[in-house]
Amino acid sequence: PRTILQWNVGSYRDISHESLSLFRLLEPQIEILVLGTGDRVERLHPAVLKQMRECGIAVEVQDTPNACATFNFLTSEKRVAAAGLIPP
């Protein structure tokens, strides 16, 4: 629950089914993945989001500062969440 892992993604363009596989392997399985896409909210390919939903993981895409706040809120509520953050 309190683990930090390096996610080898440099920009929102690098977010793919393969790059998100890290989050599908976490134990316990996460309920929600908060993605911070940098300075602004970027649109991800719908198929990538669909694949995560099919694995039972909701995805919230936000700019990174708001993604950090959302992640902190979710964890304070004892939700099983993870964050994938790209620096702004």
mmCIF file of C-alpha atoms in Angstrom:
data_model
loop_
_atom_site.group_PDB
_atom_site.id
_atom_site.type_symbol
_atom_site.label_atom_id
_atom_site.label_comp_id
_atom_site.label_asym_id
_atom_site.label_seq_id
_atom_site.Cartn_x
_atom_site.Cartn_y
_atom_site.Cartn_z
ATOM 1 C CA PRO A 1 0.000 0.000 0.000
ATOM 2 C CA ARG A 2 2.823 2.462 0.658
ATOM 3 C CA THR A 3 5.154 1.628 -2.209
ATOM 4 C CA ILE A 4 6.882 3.908 -4.693
ATOM 5 C CA LEU A 5 7.855 2.410 -8.039
ATOM 6 C CA GLN A 6 9.570 3.964 -11.009
ATOM 7 C CA TRP A 7 7.216 4.215 -13.954
ATOM 8 C CA ASN A 8 9.179 4.578 -17.180
ATOM 9 C CA VAL A 9 6.855 7.053 -18.906
ATOM 10 C CA GLY A 10 8.089 10.433 -20.099
ATOM 11 C CA SER A 11 4.896 11.874 -21.555
ATOM 12 C CA TYR A 12 1.211 11.070 -21.857
ATOM 13 C CA ARG A 13 1.987 9.721 -25.349
ATOM 14 C CA ASP A 14 3.891 6.866 -23.668
ATOM 15 C CA ILE A 15 0.816 5.694 -21.742
ATOM 16 C CA SER A 16 -0.248 2.423 -23.322
ATOM 17 C CA HIS A 17 -1.612 -1.001 -22.446
ATOM 18 C CA GLU A 18 1.976 -2.124 -21.892
ATOM 19 C CA SER A 19 3.017 0.815 -19.708
ATOM 20 C CA LEU A 20 -0.095 0.350 -17.550
ATOM 21 C CA SER A 21 0.667 -3.354 -16.991
ATOM 22 C CA LEU A 22 2.578 -2.366 -13.843
ATOM 23 C CA PHE A 23 -0.685 -1.240 -12.245
ATOM 24 C CA ARG A 24 -2.504 -4.444 -13.161
ATOM 25 C CA LEU A 25 0.145 -6.478 -11.305
ATOM 26 C CA LEU A 26 -0.076 -4.683 -7.963
ATOM 27 C CA GLU A 27 -1.259 -6.626 -4.923
ATOM 28 C CA PRO A 28 -3.704 -5.999 -3.460
ATOM 29 C CA GLN A 29 -5.423 -5.105 -6.712
ATOM 30 C CA ILE A 30 -6.107 -1.403 -6.933
ATOM 31 C CA GLU A 31 -9.627 -0.007 -7.328
ATOM 32 C CA ILE A 32 -8.654 3.203 -9.038
ATOM 33 C CA LEU A 33 -5.663 4.542 -10.930
ATOM 34 C CA VAL A 34 -5.134 8.287 -10.936
ATOM 35 C CA LEU A 35 -3.037 9.426 -13.892
ATOM 36 C CA GLY A 36 -1.359 12.829 -13.814
ATOM 37 C CA THR A 37 -0.515 13.859 -17.371
ATOM 38 C CA GLY A 38 1.683 16.878 -16.642
ATOM 39 C CA ASP A 39 0.692 20.552 -16.814
ATOM 40 C CA ARG A 40 -2.711 19.843 -18.296
ATOM 41 C CA VAL A 41 -5.216 17.063 -18.761
ATOM 42 C CA GLU A 42 -4.384 15.050 -21.859
ATOM 43 C CA ARG A 43 -6.738 12.728 -23.669
ATOM 44 C CA LEU A 44 -5.742 9.058 -23.622
ATOM 45 C CA HIS A 45 -6.718 6.491 -26.218
ATOM 46 C CA PRO A 46 -10.164 5.096 -25.295
ATOM 47 C CA ALA A 47 -9.007 1.498 -25.864
ATOM 48 C CA VAL A 48 -6.348 1.898 -23.155
ATOM 49 C CA LEU A 49 -8.944 3.114 -20.650
ATOM 50 C CA LYS A 50 -11.355 0.350 -21.657
ATOM 51 C CA GLN A 51 -8.717 -2.334 -21.046
ATOM 52 C CA MET A 52 -8.164 -1.049 -17.517
ATOM 53 C CA ARG A 53 -11.913 -1.018 -16.790
ATOM 54 C CA GLU A 54 -12.136 -4.600 -18.054
ATOM 55 C CA CYS A 55 -9.511 -5.503 -15.444
ATOM 56 C CA GLY A 56 -11.690 -3.920 -12.743
ATOM 57 C CA ILE A 57 -9.601 -0.760 -12.389
ATOM 58 C CA ALA A 58 -11.210 2.670 -12.759
ATOM 59 C CA VAL A 59 -8.979 5.359 -14.284
ATOM 60 C CA GLU A 60 -9.096 9.071 -13.515
ATOM 61 C CA VAL A 61 -7.012 11.319 -15.807
ATOM 62 C CA GLN A 62 -6.070 14.763 -14.490
ATOM 63 C CA ASP A 63 -3.261 17.285 -14.618
ATOM 64 C CA THR A 64 -0.528 16.196 -12.214
ATOM 65 C CA PRO A 65 -1.153 18.704 -9.372
ATOM 66 C CA ASN A 66 -4.830 17.699 -9.218
ATOM 67 C CA ALA A 67 -3.943 14.010 -9.599
ATOM 68 C CA CYS A 68 -1.734 14.279 -6.498
ATOM 69 C CA ALA A 69 -4.583 15.853 -4.534
ATOM 70 C CA THR A 70 -7.060 13.216 -5.732
ATOM 71 C CA PHE A 71 -4.679 10.389 -4.852
ATOM 72 C CA ASN A 72 -4.137 11.812 -1.356
ATOM 73 C CA PHE A 73 -7.898 12.146 -0.852
ATOM 74 C CA LEU A 74 -8.551 8.578 -2.030
ATOM 75 C CA THR A 75 -5.899 7.116 0.251
ATOM 76 C CA SER A 76 -7.189 9.151 3.208
ATOM 77 C CA GLU A 77 -10.554 7.494 2.535
ATOM 78 C CA LYS A 78 -8.786 4.085 2.722
ATOM 79 C CA ARG A 79 -9.387 3.389 -0.975
ATOM 80 C CA VAL A 80 -6.947 1.044 -2.700
ATOM 81 C CA ALA A 81 -5.522 3.502 -5.211
ATOM 82 C CA ALA A 82 -2.363 4.068 -7.231
ATOM 83 C CA ALA A 83 -1.050 7.111 -9.040
ATOM 84 C CA GLY A 84 0.940 7.318 -12.259
ATOM 85 C CA LEU A 85 2.425 10.809 -12.309
ATOM 86 C CA ILE A 86 4.235 12.678 -15.068
ATOM 87 C CA PRO A 87 5.993 15.796 -13.723
ATOM 88 C CA PRO A 88 4.472 19.091 -14.892
#
